[in-house]
Coordinates of C-alpha atoms and ligand atoms in Angstrom, one line a residue:
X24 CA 12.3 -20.4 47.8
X25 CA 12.5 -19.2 44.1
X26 CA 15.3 -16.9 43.1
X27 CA 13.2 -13.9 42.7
X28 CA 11.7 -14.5 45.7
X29 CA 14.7 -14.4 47.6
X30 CA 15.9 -11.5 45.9
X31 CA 12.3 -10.0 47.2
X32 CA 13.2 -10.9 50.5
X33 CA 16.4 -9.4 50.6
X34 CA 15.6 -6.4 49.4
X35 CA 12.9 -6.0 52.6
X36 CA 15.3 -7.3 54.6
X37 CA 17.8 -4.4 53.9
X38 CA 16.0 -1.5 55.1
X39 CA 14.8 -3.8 58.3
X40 CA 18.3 -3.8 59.1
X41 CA 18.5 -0.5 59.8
X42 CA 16.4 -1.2 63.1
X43 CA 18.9 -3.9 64.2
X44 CA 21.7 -1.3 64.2
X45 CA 19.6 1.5 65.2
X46 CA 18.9 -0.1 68.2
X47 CA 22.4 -1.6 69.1
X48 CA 23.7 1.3 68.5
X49 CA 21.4 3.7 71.3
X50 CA 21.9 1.1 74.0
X51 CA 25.5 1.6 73.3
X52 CA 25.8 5.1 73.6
X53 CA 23.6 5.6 77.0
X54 CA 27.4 4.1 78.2
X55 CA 29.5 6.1 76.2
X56 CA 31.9 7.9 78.1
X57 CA 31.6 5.5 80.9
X58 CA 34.8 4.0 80.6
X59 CA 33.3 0.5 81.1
X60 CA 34.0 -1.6 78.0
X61 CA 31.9 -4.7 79.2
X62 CA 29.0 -3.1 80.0
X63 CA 28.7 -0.9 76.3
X64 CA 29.1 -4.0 74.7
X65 CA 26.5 -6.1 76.5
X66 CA 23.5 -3.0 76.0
X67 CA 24.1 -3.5 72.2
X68 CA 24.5 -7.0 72.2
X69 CA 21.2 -7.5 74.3
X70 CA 19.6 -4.7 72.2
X71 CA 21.0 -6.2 68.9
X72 CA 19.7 -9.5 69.4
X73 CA 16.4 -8.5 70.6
X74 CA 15.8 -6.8 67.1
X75 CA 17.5 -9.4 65.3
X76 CA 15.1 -12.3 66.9
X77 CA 12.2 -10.4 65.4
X78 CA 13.4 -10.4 61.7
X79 CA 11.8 -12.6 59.1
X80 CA 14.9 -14.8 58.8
X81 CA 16.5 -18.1 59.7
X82 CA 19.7 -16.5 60.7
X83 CA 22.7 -17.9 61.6
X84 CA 25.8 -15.9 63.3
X85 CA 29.0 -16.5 61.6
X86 CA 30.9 -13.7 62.9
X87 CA 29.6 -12.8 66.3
X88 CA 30.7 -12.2 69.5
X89 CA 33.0 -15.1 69.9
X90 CA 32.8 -19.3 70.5
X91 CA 29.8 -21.2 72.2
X92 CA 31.7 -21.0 75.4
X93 CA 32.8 -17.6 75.5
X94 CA 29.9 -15.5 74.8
X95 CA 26.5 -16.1 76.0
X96 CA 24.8 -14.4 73.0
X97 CA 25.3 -14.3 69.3
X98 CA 27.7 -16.2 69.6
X99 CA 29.0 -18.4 66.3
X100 CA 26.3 -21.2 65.1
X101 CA 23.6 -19.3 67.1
X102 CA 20.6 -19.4 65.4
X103 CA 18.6 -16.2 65.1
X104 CA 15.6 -14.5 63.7
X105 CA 12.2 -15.9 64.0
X106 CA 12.2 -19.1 62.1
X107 CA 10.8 -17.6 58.9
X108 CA 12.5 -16.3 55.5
X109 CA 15.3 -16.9 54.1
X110 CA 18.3 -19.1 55.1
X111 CA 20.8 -16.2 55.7
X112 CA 24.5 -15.9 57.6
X113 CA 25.7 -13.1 59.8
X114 CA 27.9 -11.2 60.6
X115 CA 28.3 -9.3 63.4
X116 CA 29.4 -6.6 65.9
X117 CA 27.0 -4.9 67.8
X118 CA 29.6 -2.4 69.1
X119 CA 32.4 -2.3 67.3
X120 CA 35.3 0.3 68.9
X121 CA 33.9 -0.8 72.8
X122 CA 36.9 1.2 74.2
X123 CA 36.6 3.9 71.4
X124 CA 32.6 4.5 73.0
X125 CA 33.8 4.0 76.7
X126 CA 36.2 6.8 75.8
X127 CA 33.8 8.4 74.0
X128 CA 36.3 8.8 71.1
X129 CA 34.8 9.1 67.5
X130 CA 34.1 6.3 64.7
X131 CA 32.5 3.7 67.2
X132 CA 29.9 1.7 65.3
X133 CA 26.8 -0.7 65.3
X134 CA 27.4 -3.1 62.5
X135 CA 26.1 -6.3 61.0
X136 CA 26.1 -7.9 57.5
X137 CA 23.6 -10.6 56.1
X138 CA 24.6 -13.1 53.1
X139 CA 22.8 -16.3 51.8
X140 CA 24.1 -19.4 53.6
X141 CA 27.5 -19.5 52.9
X142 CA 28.5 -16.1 52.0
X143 CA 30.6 -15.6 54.8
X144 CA 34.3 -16.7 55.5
X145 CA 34.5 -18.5 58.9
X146 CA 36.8 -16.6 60.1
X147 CA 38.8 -17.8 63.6
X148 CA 39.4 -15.2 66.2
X149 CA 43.0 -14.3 65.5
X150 CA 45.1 -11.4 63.8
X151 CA 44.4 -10.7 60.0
X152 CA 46.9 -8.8 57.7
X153 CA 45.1 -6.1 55.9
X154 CA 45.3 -4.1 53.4
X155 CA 42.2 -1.8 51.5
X156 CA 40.8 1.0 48.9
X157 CA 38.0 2.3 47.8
X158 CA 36.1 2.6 44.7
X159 CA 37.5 3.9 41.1
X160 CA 40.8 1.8 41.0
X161 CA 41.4 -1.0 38.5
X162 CA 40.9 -4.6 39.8
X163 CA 44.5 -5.8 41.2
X164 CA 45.5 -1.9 41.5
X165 CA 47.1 -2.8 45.6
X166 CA 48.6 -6.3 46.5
X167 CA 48.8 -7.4 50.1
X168 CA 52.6 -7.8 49.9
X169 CA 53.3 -4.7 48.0
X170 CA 55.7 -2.4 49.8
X171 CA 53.5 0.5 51.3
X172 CA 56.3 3.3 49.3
X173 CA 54.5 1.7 46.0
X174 CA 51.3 1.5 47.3
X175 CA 51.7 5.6 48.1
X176 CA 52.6 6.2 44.6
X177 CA 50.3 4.2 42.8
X178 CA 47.7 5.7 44.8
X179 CA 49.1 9.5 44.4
X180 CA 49.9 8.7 40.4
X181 CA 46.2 7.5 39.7
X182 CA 44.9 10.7 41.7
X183 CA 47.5 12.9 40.1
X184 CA 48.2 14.2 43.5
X185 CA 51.9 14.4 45.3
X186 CA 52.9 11.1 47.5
X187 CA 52.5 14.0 50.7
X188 CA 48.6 14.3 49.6
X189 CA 48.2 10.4 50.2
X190 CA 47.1 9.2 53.7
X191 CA 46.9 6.0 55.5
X192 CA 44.4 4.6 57.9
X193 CA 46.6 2.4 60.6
X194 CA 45.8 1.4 63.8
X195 CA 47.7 2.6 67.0
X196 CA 49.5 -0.3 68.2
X197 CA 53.9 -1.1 68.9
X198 CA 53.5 -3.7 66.1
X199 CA 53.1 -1.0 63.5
X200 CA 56.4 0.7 64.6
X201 CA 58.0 -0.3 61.9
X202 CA 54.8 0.0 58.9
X203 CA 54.0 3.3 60.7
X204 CA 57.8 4.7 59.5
X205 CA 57.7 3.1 56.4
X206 CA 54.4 4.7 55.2
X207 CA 55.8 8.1 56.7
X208 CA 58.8 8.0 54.9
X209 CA 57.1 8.2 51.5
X210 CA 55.7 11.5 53.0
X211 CA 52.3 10.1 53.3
X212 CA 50.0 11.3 56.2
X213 CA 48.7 8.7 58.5
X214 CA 45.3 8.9 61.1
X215 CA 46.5 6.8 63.7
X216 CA 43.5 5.4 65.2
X217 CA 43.0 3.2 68.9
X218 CA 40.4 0.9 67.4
X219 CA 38.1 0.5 65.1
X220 CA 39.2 -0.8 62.0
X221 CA 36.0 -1.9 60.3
X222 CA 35.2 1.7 60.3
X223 CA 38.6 2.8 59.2
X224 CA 38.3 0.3 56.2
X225 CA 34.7 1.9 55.4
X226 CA 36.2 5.4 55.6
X227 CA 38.4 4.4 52.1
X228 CA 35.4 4.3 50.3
X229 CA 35.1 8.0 50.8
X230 CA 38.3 10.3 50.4
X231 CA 37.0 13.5 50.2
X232 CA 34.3 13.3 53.3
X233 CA 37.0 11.2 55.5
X234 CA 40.3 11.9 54.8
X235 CA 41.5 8.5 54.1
X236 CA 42.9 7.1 50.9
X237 CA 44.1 3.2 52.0
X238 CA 44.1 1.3 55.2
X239 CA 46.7 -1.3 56.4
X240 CA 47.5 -2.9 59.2
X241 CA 47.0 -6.1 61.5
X242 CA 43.5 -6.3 63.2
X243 CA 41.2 -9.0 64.3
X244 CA 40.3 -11.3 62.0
X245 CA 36.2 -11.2 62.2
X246 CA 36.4 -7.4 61.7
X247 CA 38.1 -7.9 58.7
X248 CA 35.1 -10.2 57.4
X249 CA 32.8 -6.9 58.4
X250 CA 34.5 -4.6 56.5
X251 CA 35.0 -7.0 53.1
X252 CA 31.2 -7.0 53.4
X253 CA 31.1 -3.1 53.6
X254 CA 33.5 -2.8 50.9
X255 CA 31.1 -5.3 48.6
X256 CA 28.4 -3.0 48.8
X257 CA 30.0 0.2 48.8
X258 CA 32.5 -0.5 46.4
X259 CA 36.8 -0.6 46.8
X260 CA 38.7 -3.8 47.3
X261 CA 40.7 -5.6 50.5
X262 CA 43.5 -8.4 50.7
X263 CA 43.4 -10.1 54.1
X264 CA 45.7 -13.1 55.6
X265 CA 44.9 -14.6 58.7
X266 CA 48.2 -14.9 61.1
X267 CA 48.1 -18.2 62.5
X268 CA 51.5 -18.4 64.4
X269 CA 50.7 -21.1 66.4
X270 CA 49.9 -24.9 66.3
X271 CA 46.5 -24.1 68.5
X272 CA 45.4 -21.0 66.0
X273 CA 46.2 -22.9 63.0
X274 CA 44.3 -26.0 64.4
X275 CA 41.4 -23.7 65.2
X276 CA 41.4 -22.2 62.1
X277 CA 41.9 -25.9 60.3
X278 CA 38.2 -26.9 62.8
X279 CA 36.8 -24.0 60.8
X280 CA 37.3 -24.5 57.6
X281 CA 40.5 -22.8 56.5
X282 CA 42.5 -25.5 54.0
X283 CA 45.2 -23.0 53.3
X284 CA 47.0 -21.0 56.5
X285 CA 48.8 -18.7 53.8
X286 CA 45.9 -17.7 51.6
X287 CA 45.2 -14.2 50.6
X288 CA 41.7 -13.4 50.5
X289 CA 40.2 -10.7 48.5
X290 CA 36.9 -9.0 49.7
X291 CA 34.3 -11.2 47.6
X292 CA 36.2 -14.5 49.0
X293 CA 35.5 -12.9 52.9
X294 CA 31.7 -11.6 51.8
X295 CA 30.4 -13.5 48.4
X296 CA 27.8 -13.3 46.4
X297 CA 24.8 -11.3 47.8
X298 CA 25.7 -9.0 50.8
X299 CA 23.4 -6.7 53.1
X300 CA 25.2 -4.2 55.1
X301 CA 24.4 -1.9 58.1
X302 CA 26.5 0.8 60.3
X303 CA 24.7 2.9 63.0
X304 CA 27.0 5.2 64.3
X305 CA 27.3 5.5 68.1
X306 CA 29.6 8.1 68.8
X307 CA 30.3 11.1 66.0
X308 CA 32.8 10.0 63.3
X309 CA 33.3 10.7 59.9
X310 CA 30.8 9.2 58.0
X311 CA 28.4 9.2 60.3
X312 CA 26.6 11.1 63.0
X313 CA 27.2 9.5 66.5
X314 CA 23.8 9.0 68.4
X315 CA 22.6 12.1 70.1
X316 CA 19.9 12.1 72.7
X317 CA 17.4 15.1 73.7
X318 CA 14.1 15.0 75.8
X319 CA 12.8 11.7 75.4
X320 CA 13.9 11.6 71.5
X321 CA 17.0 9.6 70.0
X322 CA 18.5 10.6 67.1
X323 CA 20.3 7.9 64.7
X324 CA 22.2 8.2 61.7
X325 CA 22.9 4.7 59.7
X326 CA 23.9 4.0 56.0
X327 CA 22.6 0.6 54.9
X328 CA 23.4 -0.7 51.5
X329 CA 23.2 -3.7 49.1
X330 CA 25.9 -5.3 46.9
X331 CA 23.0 -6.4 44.4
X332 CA 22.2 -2.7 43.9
X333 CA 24.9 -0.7 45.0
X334 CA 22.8 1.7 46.7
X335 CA 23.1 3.3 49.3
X336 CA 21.3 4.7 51.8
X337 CA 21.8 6.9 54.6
X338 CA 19.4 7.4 57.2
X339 CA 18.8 9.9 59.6
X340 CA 16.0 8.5 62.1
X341 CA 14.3 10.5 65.0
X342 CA 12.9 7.7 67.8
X343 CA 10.6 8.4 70.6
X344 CA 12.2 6.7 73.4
X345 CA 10.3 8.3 76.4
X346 CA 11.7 9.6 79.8
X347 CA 14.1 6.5 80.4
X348 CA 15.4 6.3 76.5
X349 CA 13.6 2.9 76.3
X350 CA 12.4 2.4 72.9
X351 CA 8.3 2.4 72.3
X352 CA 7.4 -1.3 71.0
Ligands
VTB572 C1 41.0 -4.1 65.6 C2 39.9 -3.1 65.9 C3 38.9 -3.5 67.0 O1 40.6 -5.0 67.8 O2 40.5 -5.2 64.9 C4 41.6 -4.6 66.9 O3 39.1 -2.8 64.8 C5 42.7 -5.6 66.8 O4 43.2 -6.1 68.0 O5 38.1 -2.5 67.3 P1 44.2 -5.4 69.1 O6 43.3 -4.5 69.9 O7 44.7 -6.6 69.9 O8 45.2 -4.7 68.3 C6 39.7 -4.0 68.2 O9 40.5 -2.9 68.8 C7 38.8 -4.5 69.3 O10 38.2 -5.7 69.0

Protein backbone atom coordinates (compact mmCIF):
# COMPACT_ATOMS: atom_id res chain seq x y z
CA UNK A 1 0.00 0.00 0.00
CA UNK A 2 1.33 3.58 -0.80
CA UNK A 3 2.27 5.81 2.10
CA UNK A 4 -0.56 8.10 1.76
CA UNK A 5 -2.69 5.48 1.60
CA UNK A 6 -1.83 4.03 4.67
CA UNK A 7 -1.89 7.14 6.34
CA UNK A 8 -5.72 7.24 4.87
CA UNK A 9 -6.25 4.14 6.45
CA UNK A 10 -5.12 5.05 9.69
CA UNK A 11 -6.81 7.87 10.08
CA UNK A 12 -10.39 5.77 9.51
CA UNK A 13 -9.13 3.39 11.55
CA UNK A 14 -8.83 5.76 14.53
CA UNK A 15 -12.25 6.75 15.06
CA UNK A 16 -13.26 2.91 14.40
CA UNK A 17 -11.47 2.22 17.43
CA UNK A 18 -13.65 3.86 19.44
CA UNK A 19 -16.27 0.93 18.87
CA UNK A 20 -13.63 -1.66 19.89
CA UNK A 21 -13.37 0.02 23.34
CA UNK A 22 -16.83 1.06 23.48
CA UNK A 23 -17.86 -2.19 23.44
CA UNK A 24 -15.21 -3.90 25.80
CA UNK A 25 -15.77 -1.54 27.89
CA UNK A 26 -20.03 -2.09 28.41
CA UNK A 27 -19.60 -5.90 28.68
CA UNK A 28 -17.20 -5.04 31.47
CA UNK A 29 -19.21 -3.01 33.45
CA UNK A 30 -22.60 -5.21 33.50
CA UNK A 31 -19.96 -7.12 36.10
CA UNK A 32 -18.72 -4.32 37.91
CA UNK A 33 -19.17 -4.62 41.44
CA UNK A 34 -19.46 -8.33 41.16
CA UNK A 35 -16.37 -9.06 42.80
CA UNK A 36 -15.55 -11.78 40.12
CA UNK A 37 -12.30 -10.74 38.34
CA UNK A 38 -12.46 -13.65 35.70
CA UNK A 39 -15.70 -13.16 34.56
CA UNK A 40 -15.30 -8.94 33.89
CA UNK A 41 -12.37 -9.75 32.07
CA UNK A 42 -13.76 -12.50 29.79
CA UNK A 43 -17.19 -10.12 28.77
CA UNK A 44 -14.58 -7.57 27.44
CA UNK A 45 -12.30 -9.87 26.04
CA UNK A 46 -15.25 -11.72 24.07
CA UNK A 47 -16.79 -8.25 23.34
CA UNK A 48 -13.33 -6.78 22.37
CA UNK A 49 -12.49 -9.31 19.96
CA UNK A 50 -15.82 -9.54 18.40
CA UNK A 51 -15.43 -5.81 17.29
CA UNK A 52 -11.87 -6.13 16.58
CA UNK A 53 -12.61 -9.21 13.98
CA UNK A 54 -14.77 -6.83 12.07
CA UNK A 55 -12.10 -4.03 11.44
CA UNK A 56 -10.62 -3.48 8.10
CA UNK A 57 -7.19 -4.69 9.31
CA UNK A 58 -4.67 -7.61 9.29
CA UNK A 59 -4.03 -7.34 12.96
CA UNK A 60 -1.82 -8.95 14.94
CA UNK A 61 -1.83 -8.94 18.95
CA UNK A 62 1.39 -8.06 20.44
CA UNK A 63 0.39 -7.25 23.86
CA UNK A 64 -2.72 -9.27 24.67
CA UNK A 65 -4.02 -11.24 27.11
CA UNK A 66 -1.04 -13.47 27.66
CA UNK A 67 0.91 -16.66 25.71
CA UNK A 68 -0.75 -19.20 23.11
CA UNK A 69 -1.28 -21.46 26.02
CA UNK A 70 -2.55 -19.37 28.58
CA UNK A 71 -5.26 -17.43 27.11
CA UNK A 72 -7.76 -18.71 24.65
CA UNK A 73 -8.23 -15.32 22.96
CA UNK A 74 -6.15 -12.40 21.83
CA UNK A 75 -3.65 -13.91 22.86
CA UNK A 76 0.14 -12.85 21.50
CA UNK A 77 0.60 -13.77 17.50
CA UNK A 78 -3.18 -14.04 17.24
CA UNK A 79 -4.23 -12.76 14.14
CA UNK A 80 -7.24 -10.40 14.04
CA UNK A 81 -9.35 -8.25 12.00
CA UNK A 82 -10.91 -9.32 8.81
CA UNK A 83 -8.03 -10.00 6.50
CA UNK A 84 -8.16 -6.55 4.85
CA UNK A 85 -6.13 -3.21 5.38
CA UNK A 86 -3.28 -2.54 6.62
CA UNK A 87 -0.63 -4.78 8.33
CA UNK A 88 -0.97 -3.33 11.89
CA UNK A 89 0.26 -4.56 15.67
CA UNK A 90 -1.77 -4.44 18.81
CA UNK A 91 -1.85 -3.82 21.83
CA UNK A 92 -4.07 -4.71 24.21
CA UNK A 93 -6.23 -4.86 27.33
CA UNK A 94 -9.68 -5.16 27.16
CA UNK A 95 -10.21 -4.52 30.93
CA UNK A 96 -7.50 -3.07 32.38
CA UNK A 97 -7.95 -2.70 36.53
CA UNK A 98 -10.15 -6.31 36.52
CA UNK A 99 -10.14 -6.10 40.42
CA UNK A 100 -10.49 -2.22 40.30
CA UNK A 101 -14.19 -2.98 38.24
CA UNK A 102 -15.04 -6.15 40.41
CA UNK A 103 -14.64 -3.63 43.20
CA UNK A 104 -16.18 -1.20 41.47
CA UNK A 105 -13.35 1.18 42.33
CA UNK A 106 -12.63 4.15 39.85
CA UNK A 107 -10.06 4.45 36.84
CA UNK A 108 -10.85 0.82 35.34
CA UNK A 109 -10.39 1.06 31.56
CA UNK A 110 -10.97 -0.50 28.02
CA UNK A 111 -7.83 0.00 26.14
CA UNK A 112 -6.02 -0.87 22.94
CA UNK A 113 -3.30 0.69 20.73
CA UNK A 114 -2.62 -0.04 16.95
CA UNK A 115 0.99 0.62 15.26
CA UNK A 116 2.34 -0.50 11.76
CA UNK A 117 4.06 -3.85 11.97
CA UNK A 118 6.67 -3.43 14.25
CA UNK A 119 5.76 -0.50 16.36
CA UNK A 120 5.37 -2.39 19.33
CA UNK A 121 8.01 -3.65 21.96
CA UNK A 122 7.45 -7.43 22.62
CA UNK A 123 7.26 -7.07 25.78
CA UNK A 124 7.37 -10.54 28.18
CA UNK A 125 4.93 -10.78 30.98
CA UNK A 126 7.07 -9.73 33.90
CA UNK A 127 7.61 -6.52 36.22
CA UNK A 128 8.71 -3.25 34.46
CA UNK A 129 10.33 -0.23 36.38
CA UNK A 130 8.64 2.87 35.60
CA UNK A 131 8.77 6.08 35.67
CA UNK A 132 6.52 9.01 33.67
CA UNK A 133 5.27 12.85 32.80
CA UNK A 134 3.35 14.60 30.89
CA UNK A 135 3.48 17.09 28.27
CA UNK A 136 5.48 20.65 28.52
CA UNK A 137 8.87 19.36 29.95
CA UNK A 138 12.17 19.41 28.00
CA UNK A 139 13.27 16.08 26.46
CA UNK A 140 15.54 14.20 29.14
CA UNK A 141 13.77 16.55 31.99
CA UNK A 142 13.20 12.85 34.52
CA UNK A 143 15.72 9.82 34.28
CA UNK A 144 14.61 6.38 35.43
CA UNK A 145 17.43 6.23 38.01
CA UNK A 146 17.07 9.67 39.27
CA UNK A 147 16.30 9.83 43.02
CA UNK A 148 12.50 10.63 43.40
CA UNK A 149 13.68 13.97 46.05
CA UNK A 150 15.17 15.36 42.55
CA UNK A 151 12.51 14.33 40.46
CA UNK A 152 10.02 16.39 43.16
CA UNK A 153 12.03 19.40 42.75
CA UNK A 154 12.61 19.48 39.23
CA UNK A 155 9.09 18.93 38.79
CA UNK A 156 7.98 21.75 41.46
CA UNK A 157 10.99 24.25 40.08
CA UNK A 158 9.72 24.04 36.37
CA UNK A 159 5.98 24.64 37.70
CA UNK A 160 7.18 27.23 40.15
CA UNK A 161 5.18 25.51 42.72
CA UNK A 162 6.48 24.27 46.49
CA UNK A 163 7.88 20.42 46.50
CA UNK A 164 4.33 19.92 48.89
CA UNK A 165 2.19 20.97 45.61
CA UNK A 166 3.93 17.94 43.65
CA UNK A 167 2.13 14.48 43.63
CA UNK A 168 2.93 11.05 42.67
CA UNK A 169 0.97 8.39 41.13
CA UNK A 170 2.29 4.87 42.79
CA UNK A 171 0.72 1.81 43.06
CA UNK A 172 -0.42 0.16 46.39
CA UNK A 173 1.79 -2.66 46.94
CA UNK A 174 4.74 -3.79 50.13
CA UNK A 175 7.36 -3.33 47.40
CA UNK A 176 6.92 0.45 47.35
CA UNK A 177 7.48 0.67 51.18
CA UNK A 178 10.41 2.07 50.77
CA UNK A 179 9.74 4.51 47.28
CA UNK A 180 6.43 5.32 49.02
CA UNK A 181 8.66 7.09 52.13
CA UNK A 182 11.02 8.43 49.95
CA UNK A 183 8.71 10.41 47.72
CA UNK A 184 6.87 11.47 51.04
CA UNK A 185 9.73 12.73 52.56
CA UNK A 186 10.22 15.44 50.02
CA UNK A 187 6.65 16.47 51.09
CA UNK A 188 5.12 15.36 47.94
CA UNK A 189 1.56 13.99 47.99
CA UNK A 190 1.02 10.60 46.66
CA UNK A 191 -2.54 8.77 45.19
CA UNK A 192 -1.90 5.44 46.13
CA UNK A 193 -3.82 3.37 43.80
CA UNK A 194 -4.70 -0.82 43.84
CA UNK A 195 -4.29 -1.16 40.07
CA UNK A 196 -4.38 0.31 37.25
CA UNK A 197 -1.35 1.75 36.11
CA UNK A 198 -1.87 2.41 32.42
CA UNK A 199 -4.42 4.79 33.59
CA UNK A 200 -2.33 6.26 36.29
CA UNK A 201 0.41 6.90 33.62
CA UNK A 202 -2.41 8.60 31.32
CA UNK A 203 -3.58 10.73 34.21
CA UNK A 204 0.21 12.66 34.00
CA UNK A 205 -0.73 14.02 30.87
CA UNK A 206 -3.34 16.06 32.60
CA UNK A 207 -2.37 17.85 36.07
CA UNK A 208 -4.98 20.12 36.58
CA UNK A 209 -8.20 17.61 35.67
CA UNK A 210 -6.35 14.55 37.59
CA UNK A 211 -4.30 15.53 40.20
CA UNK A 212 -1.23 13.85 39.25
CA UNK A 213 2.10 15.27 38.27
CA UNK A 214 4.56 11.91 37.74
CA UNK A 215 4.00 8.24 38.10
CA UNK A 216 6.60 5.64 39.37
CA UNK A 217 6.67 2.47 40.31
CA UNK A 218 7.04 -1.36 39.33
CA UNK A 219 3.95 -2.76 37.27
CA UNK A 220 3.54 -5.34 34.65
CA UNK A 221 5.44 -5.11 31.86
CA UNK A 222 2.63 -5.16 28.80
CA UNK A 223 0.86 -2.28 30.61
CA UNK A 224 3.73 -0.36 30.49
CA UNK A 225 3.84 -0.83 26.54
CA UNK A 226 -0.06 0.56 26.75
CA UNK A 227 0.66 3.51 28.45
CA UNK A 228 4.07 4.51 26.28
CA UNK A 229 1.49 4.37 23.41
CA UNK A 230 -0.92 6.68 25.31
CA UNK A 231 1.84 8.95 26.14
CA UNK A 232 2.93 9.02 22.20
CA UNK A 233 -0.30 10.48 21.30
CA UNK A 234 -1.07 12.48 24.11
CA UNK A 235 2.14 13.86 24.71
CA UNK A 236 4.74 13.44 28.11
CA UNK A 237 7.59 10.98 28.24
CA UNK A 238 8.22 7.36 30.19
CA UNK A 239 11.58 5.32 31.02
CA UNK A 240 10.77 1.64 31.59
CA UNK A 241 13.21 -1.46 32.47
CA UNK A 242 11.94 -4.78 32.38
CA UNK A 243 13.01 -6.80 35.76
CA UNK A 244 14.16 -10.00 34.72
CA UNK A 245 15.49 -11.63 37.95
CA UNK A 246 15.54 -14.90 36.88
CA UNK A 247 17.30 -17.33 34.38
CA UNK A 248 13.50 -18.42 33.10
CA UNK A 249 12.27 -14.53 32.66
CA UNK A 250 15.40 -13.52 31.16
CA UNK A 251 15.27 -16.55 28.78
CA UNK A 252 11.70 -15.67 28.00
CA UNK A 253 12.39 -12.32 27.48
CA UNK A 254 15.72 -13.32 25.23
CA UNK A 255 12.68 -15.87 22.96
CA UNK A 256 11.13 -12.48 22.42
CA UNK A 257 13.35 -10.36 21.33
CA UNK A 258 14.97 -8.46 24.19
CA UNK A 259 19.07 -8.33 23.34
CA UNK A 260 19.74 -6.24 26.29
CA UNK A 261 18.16 -7.33 30.03
CA UNK A 262 19.27 -3.80 31.40
CA UNK A 263 18.01 -1.46 28.74
CA UNK A 264 16.06 1.59 29.51
CA UNK A 265 13.39 2.18 27.22
CA UNK A 266 11.86 5.47 26.51
CA UNK A 267 8.15 5.76 25.33
CA UNK A 268 8.87 5.97 21.35
CA UNK A 269 11.28 2.64 21.77
CA UNK A 270 7.91 0.80 23.58
CA UNK A 271 5.31 2.46 20.90
CA UNK A 272 7.27 3.80 17.56
CA UNK A 273 6.51 5.49 14.79
CA UNK A 274 2.75 5.84 14.08
CA UNK A 275 0.44 5.07 17.13
CA UNK A 276 -3.50 4.88 17.44
CA UNK A 277 -4.80 4.95 20.91
CA UNK A 278 -8.17 4.17 22.64
CA UNK A 279 -9.51 4.22 26.49
CA UNK A 280 -13.22 3.56 27.24
CA UNK A 281 -13.79 4.10 30.69
CA UNK A 282 -15.72 1.44 32.60
CA UNK A 283 -16.06 2.60 35.85
CA UNK A 284 -15.86 6.67 36.76
CA UNK A 285 -12.35 8.00 37.01
CA UNK A 286 -10.63 11.00 36.35
CA UNK A 287 -10.47 11.41 32.89
CA UNK A 288 -13.12 9.68 32.02
CA UNK A 289 -16.74 8.95 32.68
CA UNK A 290 -17.24 5.29 33.78
CA UNK A 291 -20.10 3.52 31.78
CA UNK A 292 -23.53 4.30 32.96
CA UNK A 293 -26.59 2.36 31.99
CA UNK A 294 -30.36 3.61 31.98
CA UNK A 295 -33.46 1.96 30.20
CA UNK A 296 -32.19 0.14 27.47
CA UNK A 297 -29.51 3.01 26.62
CA UNK A 298 -25.55 2.78 27.39
CA UNK A 299 -23.74 5.58 27.91
CA UNK A 300 -19.81 5.67 27.01
CA UNK A 301 -17.21 8.05 27.30
CA UNK A 302 -13.79 7.26 25.30
CA UNK A 303 -10.80 9.62 24.24
CA UNK A 304 -9.11 8.22 21.16
CA UNK A 305 -6.16 9.96 19.67
CA UNK A 306 -3.34 9.84 17.10
CA UNK A 307 0.43 10.44 17.49
CA UNK A 308 0.49 11.62 13.75
CA UNK A 309 -1.87 14.39 14.65
CA UNK A 310 -1.84 14.85 18.16
CA UNK A 311 -5.49 15.19 18.44
CA UNK A 312 -7.53 14.23 20.55
CA UNK A 313 -10.81 13.25 20.84
CA UNK A 314 -13.15 12.54 23.44
CA UNK A 315 -16.31 11.01 22.95
CA UNK A 316 -19.32 10.77 24.68
CA UNK A 317 -21.57 8.04 22.92
CA UNK A 318 -25.26 7.18 23.76
CA UNK A 319 -25.98 3.23 22.40
CA UNK A 320 -29.26 1.58 22.17
CA UNK A 321 -28.72 -1.68 23.71
CA UNK A 322 -32.32 -2.85 24.30
CA UNK A 323 -33.93 -4.55 27.38
CA UNK A 324 -30.98 -7.08 28.02
CA UNK A 325 -28.05 -4.30 27.32
CA UNK A 326 -27.11 -6.37 24.18
CA UNK A 327 -25.84 -4.07 21.59
CA UNK A 328 -28.19 -3.60 18.25
CA UNK A 329 -25.90 -5.03 15.11
C1 LIG B 1 -0.13 -3.14 37.36
C2 LIG B 1 -1.57 -2.69 37.15
C3 LIG B 1 -2.47 -3.76 36.66
O1 LIG B 1 -0.95 -5.38 37.58
O2 LIG B 1 0.56 -3.24 36.16
C4 LIG B 1 -0.13 -4.43 38.18
O3 LIG B 1 -1.63 -1.65 36.24
C5 LIG B 1 1.24 -4.99 38.46
O4 LIG B 1 1.22 -6.27 39.05
O5 LIG B 1 -3.80 -3.28 36.64
P1 LIG B 1 0.92 -6.63 40.60
O6 LIG B 1 -0.59 -6.61 40.75
O7 LIG B 1 1.48 -8.00 40.79
O8 LIG B 1 1.55 -5.61 41.46
C6 LIG B 1 -2.31 -5.00 37.54
O9 LIG B 1 -2.73 -4.72 38.85
C7 LIG B 1 -3.19 -6.14 37.02
O10 LIG B 1 -2.68 -6.66 35.86
Amino acid sequence: MAEEEVIAMERVLTLELVRVTERAAVAAAKMRGRGDEKAADQAAVDAMRNELNRLDIRGRIVIGEGERDEAPMLYIGEEVGNGDGPEVDIALDPLEGTTICAKNLPNSLAVIAITRRGGLLNAPDVYMEKLAIGPGFPEGFIELDMPPAEIVSRIAKEKDVRDRDVTACILDRPRHQKLIEEVRATGAAIRLIGDGDVAGVIHTTDPEQTGIDFYIGTGGAPEGVLASAALRCMGGQMYGRLILDSDEKRKRSERMGIEDPRRIYSEEDMASGDVLFAATGVTDGNLLHGVSFRRGIAMTHTIVTRSYTGTQRWVRARHVVEDKFEFID
